[in-house]
Coordinates of N, CA and C in Angstrom, one line a residue:
V1360 N 0.8 -1.2 0.0 CA 0.0 0.0 0.0 C 0.9 1.2 0.0
D1361 N 0.6 2.1 -0.9 CA 1.4 3.4 -1.0 C 0.9 4.3 0.1
I1362 N 1.9 4.7 1.0 CA 1.5 5.6 2.1 C 2.4 6.9 2.0
G1363 N 2.9 7.1 0.8 CA 3.8 8.2 0.6 C 3.0 9.6 0.7
P1364 N 3.8 10.6 0.7 CA 3.2 12.0 0.9 C 2.3 12.4 -0.2
N1365 N 2.3 11.7 -1.3 CA 1.5 12.2 -2.4 C 0.1 11.5 -2.5
C1366 N -0.3 10.8 -1.4 CA -1.6 10.2 -1.4 C -2.5 11.1 -0.7
G1367 N -3.4 11.7 -1.4 CA -4.3 12.7 -0.9 C -5.6 12.7 -1.8
V1368 N -6.2 13.9 -1.9 CA -7.4 14.0 -2.7 C -7.3 15.0 -3.9
G1369 N -6.2 15.8 -3.9 CA -6.0 16.7 -5.0 C -6.7 18.0 -4.9
L1370 N -6.6 18.7 -3.8 CA -7.2 20.0 -3.6 C -6.2 21.1 -3.6
F1371 N -6.5 22.2 -4.3 CA -5.7 23.5 -4.2 C -6.3 24.3 -3.1
L1372 N -5.5 24.6 -2.1 CA -6.1 25.2 -0.9 C -5.5 26.6 -0.7
F1373 N -6.2 27.5 0.0 CA -5.8 28.8 0.3 C -6.1 29.1 1.7
E1374 N -5.1 29.6 2.4 CA -5.3 30.0 3.8 C -5.9 31.3 3.9
T1375 N -7.0 31.4 4.6 CA -7.7 32.7 4.7 C -7.0 33.6 5.7
A1376 N -7.3 34.9 5.6 CA -6.7 35.9 6.5 C -7.2 35.7 7.9
N1377 N -8.4 35.2 8.1 CA -9.0 35.0 9.4 C -9.0 33.5 9.7
P1378 N -8.1 32.9 10.5 CA -8.1 31.5 10.7 C -9.4 30.9 11.2
A1379 N -10.3 31.6 11.8 CA -11.6 31.1 12.3 C -12.5 30.7 11.1
D1380 N -12.1 31.2 9.9 CA -13.0 31.0 8.7 C -12.7 29.6 8.1
G1381 N -11.7 28.9 8.5 CA -11.3 27.6 7.9 C -10.4 27.8 6.7
V1382 N -10.3 26.8 5.9 CA -9.4 26.8 4.7 C -10.2 26.8 3.4
L1383 N -9.8 27.7 2.5 CA -10.6 27.9 1.3 C -10.1 27.0 0.2
V1384 N -11.0 26.5 -0.6 CA -10.7 25.6 -1.8 C -10.5 26.6 -3.0
Q1385 N -9.4 26.4 -3.7 CA -9.2 27.2 -4.9 C -9.5 26.4 -6.1
G1386 N -9.4 25.1 -6.0 CA -9.7 24.2 -7.2 C -9.2 22.8 -6.9
C1387 N -9.2 22.0 -8.0 CA -8.8 20.6 -7.9 C -7.7 20.3 -8.9
V1388 N -6.9 19.4 -8.5 CA -5.8 18.9 -9.4 C -6.5 18.0 -10.5
P1389 N -6.2 18.3 -11.7 CA -6.8 17.5 -12.8 C -6.7 16.0 -12.6
G1390 N -7.7 15.2 -12.7 CA -7.7 13.8 -12.6 C -7.7 13.3 -11.1
S1391 N -7.8 14.2 -10.2 CA -7.7 13.8 -8.8 C -9.0 13.3 -8.2
P1392 N -9.0 12.6 -7.1 CA -10.3 12.2 -6.5 C -11.2 13.4 -6.3
A1393 N -10.7 14.6 -5.9 CA -11.5 15.7 -5.6 C -12.2 16.2 -6.9
E1394 N -11.4 16.2 -8.0 CA -12.0 16.6 -9.3 C -13.0 15.6 -9.8
E1395 N -12.7 14.3 -9.7 CA -13.6 13.3 -10.2 C -14.9 13.2 -9.4
S1396 N -14.8 13.6 -8.2 CA -16.1 13.5 -7.4 C -17.1 14.6 -7.8
G1397 N -16.6 15.7 -8.3 CA -17.4 16.8 -8.7 C -18.1 17.6 -7.5
V1398 N -17.6 17.3 -6.3 CA -18.2 17.8 -5.1 C -17.6 19.2 -4.7
F1399 N -16.2 19.3 -4.8 CA -15.5 20.5 -4.4 C -15.6 21.5 -5.5
H1400 N -15.8 22.8 -5.1 CA -15.8 23.9 -6.0 C -15.0 25.0 -5.4
E1401 N -14.5 25.9 -6.3 CA -13.8 27.1 -5.9 C -14.6 27.9 -4.9
N1402 N -14.0 28.3 -3.8 CA -14.5 29.1 -2.7 C -15.3 28.3 -1.7
D1403 N -15.3 26.9 -1.8 CA -15.8 26.1 -0.7 C -14.9 26.3 0.5
I1404 N -15.4 26.2 1.7 CA -14.6 26.4 2.9 C -14.6 25.1 3.6
I1405 N -13.4 24.6 3.9 CA -13.2 23.4 4.7 C -13.1 23.8 6.2
L1406 N -14.0 23.3 7.0 CA -14.1 23.6 8.4 C -13.4 22.6 9.2
A1407 N -13.5 21.3 8.8 CA -12.9 20.2 9.6 C -12.6 19.1 8.7
I1408 N -11.6 18.3 9.1 CA -11.1 17.1 8.3 C -11.1 16.0 9.3
D1409 N -11.8 14.9 9.0 CA -11.9 13.7 10.0 C -12.3 14.2 11.4
G1410 N -13.2 15.2 11.4 CA -13.7 15.6 12.7 C -12.9 16.6 13.5
L1411 N -11.7 17.0 12.9 CA -10.8 17.9 13.6 C -10.9 19.3 12.9
E1412 N -11.2 20.3 13.6 CA -11.3 21.7 13.1 C -9.9 22.1 12.4
V1413 N -10.0 22.7 11.3 CA -8.8 23.2 10.6 C -8.9 24.7 10.4
R1414 N -7.7 25.4 10.7 CA -7.7 26.8 10.5 C -6.5 27.3 9.7
S1415 N -5.7 26.3 9.3 CA -4.5 26.6 8.5 C -4.1 25.5 7.6
L1416 N -3.2 25.8 6.7 CA -2.7 24.7 5.8 C -1.8 23.7 6.7
E1417 N -1.1 24.2 7.7 CA -0.3 23.4 8.5 C -1.2 22.3 9.2
E1418 N -2.4 22.7 9.6 CA -3.3 21.8 10.3 C -4.0 20.9 9.2
A1419 N -4.3 21.4 8.1 CA -5.0 20.6 7.1 C -4.2 19.5 6.4
K1420 N -3.0 19.9 6.0 CA -2.2 19.0 5.1 C -2.0 17.6 5.8
P1421 N -1.5 17.5 7.0 CA -1.3 16.2 7.6 C -2.6 15.3 7.7
L1422 N -3.7 16.0 7.8 CA -5.0 15.3 7.9 C -5.5 14.8 6.5
I1423 N -5.1 15.5 5.4 CA -5.6 15.2 4.1 C -4.7 14.0 3.6
F1424 N -3.4 14.0 3.8 CA -2.5 13.0 3.3 C -2.6 11.7 4.1
G1425 N -2.5 10.6 3.5 CA -2.5 9.3 4.2 C -2.4 8.1 3.3
A1426 N -2.7 7.0 3.7 CA -2.5 5.8 2.9 C -3.5 5.7 1.8
A1427 N -3.0 5.3 0.6 CA -3.8 5.1 -0.6 C -4.9 4.2 -0.2
G1428 N -6.1 4.5 -0.6 CA -7.3 3.7 -0.4 C -8.1 4.0 0.9
S1429 N -7.4 4.8 1.8 CA -8.1 5.2 3.0 C -9.1 6.3 2.7
V1430 N -10.1 6.5 3.5 CA -11.1 7.5 3.3 C -10.9 8.7 4.2
V1431 N -11.0 9.9 3.7 CA -10.9 11.1 4.5 C -12.3 11.9 4.4
E1432 N -12.7 12.4 5.5 CA -14.0 13.1 5.6 C -13.8 14.6 5.8
F1433 N -14.5 15.4 5.0 CA -14.4 16.8 5.1 C -15.7 17.4 5.5
S1434 N -15.7 18.3 6.4 CA -16.9 19.1 6.7 C -16.7 20.5 6.1
I1435 N -17.6 20.8 5.1 CA -17.4 22.0 4.3 C -18.6 22.9 4.3
I1436 N -18.4 24.1 3.8 CA -19.5 25.0 3.5 C -19.5 25.2 2.0
H1437 N -20.6 24.8 1.4 CA -20.7 24.9 -0.1 C -21.9 25.7 -0.4
N1438 N -21.8 26.9 -1.1 CA -22.9 27.8 -1.4 C -23.7 28.1 -0.1
G1439 N -22.9 28.3 1.0 CA -23.6 28.8 2.2 C -24.2 27.6 3.1
E1440 N -24.1 26.4 2.6 CA -24.8 25.3 3.2 C -23.7 24.3 3.7
P1441 N -23.9 23.8 5.0 CA -22.9 22.8 5.5 C -23.1 21.5 4.7
K1442 N -22.0 20.8 4.5 CA -22.0 19.5 3.8 C -20.9 18.6 4.3
T1443 N -21.1 17.3 4.3 CA -20.1 16.4 4.6 C -19.7 15.6 3.3
V1444 N -18.4 15.5 3.1 CA -17.8 14.9 1.9 C -16.8 13.8 2.3
R1445 N -16.9 12.6 1.8 CA -15.9 11.6 2.0 C -15.3 11.2 0.7
L1446 N -14.0 11.2 0.7 CA -13.2 10.9 -0.5 C -12.1 9.8 -0.2
E1447 N -11.8 9.0 -1.2 CA -10.8 8.0 -1.0 C -9.5 8.6 -1.5
R1448 N -8.4 8.5 -0.6 CA -7.1 9.0 -1.0 C -6.5 8.1 -2.1
K1449 N -5.8 8.8 -3.0 CA -5.1 8.2 -4.1 C -3.8 8.9 -4.3
P1450 N -2.8 8.3 -5.0 CA -1.6 9.0 -5.4 C -2.0 10.2 -6.2
V1451 N -1.5 11.4 -5.9 CA -1.9 12.6 -6.6 C -0.6 13.4 -7.0
S1452 N -0.5 13.8 -8.2 CA 0.6 14.6 -8.7 C 0.5 16.0 -8.1
R1453 N 1.6 16.5 -7.7 CA 1.6 17.9 -7.1 C 1.8 18.9 -8.3
H1454 N 0.7 19.2 -9.0 CA 0.7 20.1 -10.0 C 0.8 21.5 -9.4
P1455 N 1.6 22.4 -10.0 CA 1.6 23.8 -9.5 C 0.4 24.5 -10.0
R1456 N -0.2 25.2 -9.1 CA -1.4 26.0 -9.4 C -1.0 27.2 -10.2
P1457 N -1.6 27.4 -11.4 CA -1.3 28.6 -12.1 C -1.5 29.9 -11.3
A1458 N -0.5 30.8 -11.4 CA -0.6 32.1 -10.7 C -1.9 32.8 -11.1
R1459 N -2.5 33.5 -10.1 CA -3.7 34.3 -10.5 C -3.9 35.3 -9.3
A1460 N -4.6 36.3 -9.5 CA -4.8 37.3 -8.5 C -5.8 36.8 -7.5
L1461 N -5.5 36.9 -6.2 CA -6.4 36.6 -5.2 C -6.6 37.8 -4.3
V1462 N -7.8 38.0 -4.0 CA -8.1 39.2 -3.1 C -8.2 38.7 -1.7
A1463 N -7.3 39.2 -0.8 CA -7.3 38.9 0.6 C -6.8 40.1 1.4
P1464 N -7.4 40.3 2.5 CA -7.1 41.5 3.3 C -5.7 41.5 3.9
Q1465 N -5.2 40.2 4.1 CA -3.8 40.1 4.6 C -3.1 39.0 3.8
P1466 N -1.7 39.0 4.0 CA -1.0 37.9 3.3 C -1.5 36.5 3.7
S1467 N -1.5 35.6 2.8 CA -2.0 34.3 3.1 C -1.1 33.2 2.4
K1468 N -1.3 32.0 2.7 CA -0.5 30.9 2.2 C -1.4 30.0 1.3
T1469 N -0.8 29.3 0.3 CA -1.5 28.4 -0.5 C -0.8 27.0 -0.4
G1470 N -1.5 25.9 -0.8 CA -0.9 24.6 -0.8 C -1.8 23.6 -1.5
V1471 N -1.3 22.4 -1.7 CA -2.0 21.3 -2.4 C -2.2 20.2 -1.4
G1472 N -3.4 19.6 -1.4 CA -3.6 18.4 -0.5 C -4.4 17.4 -1.2

């Protein structure tokens, strides 16, 4: 079983200026479990992963990555509505996210999970 650092769901994430707001989804890695599910959309907010509240990329990344074939559960806000999403982790290429302008009141961090 592949338990390397590249087993995840393929989300491009953005750390919001206010940690209490959770982690923002920027998009999905092409061909990843997140993209194939059709569930995650730009500007969805991840509030918790596997029942643990996340407020930063540092908190989110170790929860997203894990053994290939294992399931990870996300508590998100999609279009203003709470939703629970379960995805199976798979090996995911770490594609660089194309640079684009992001509006944020303070400096923020981005990452892939």
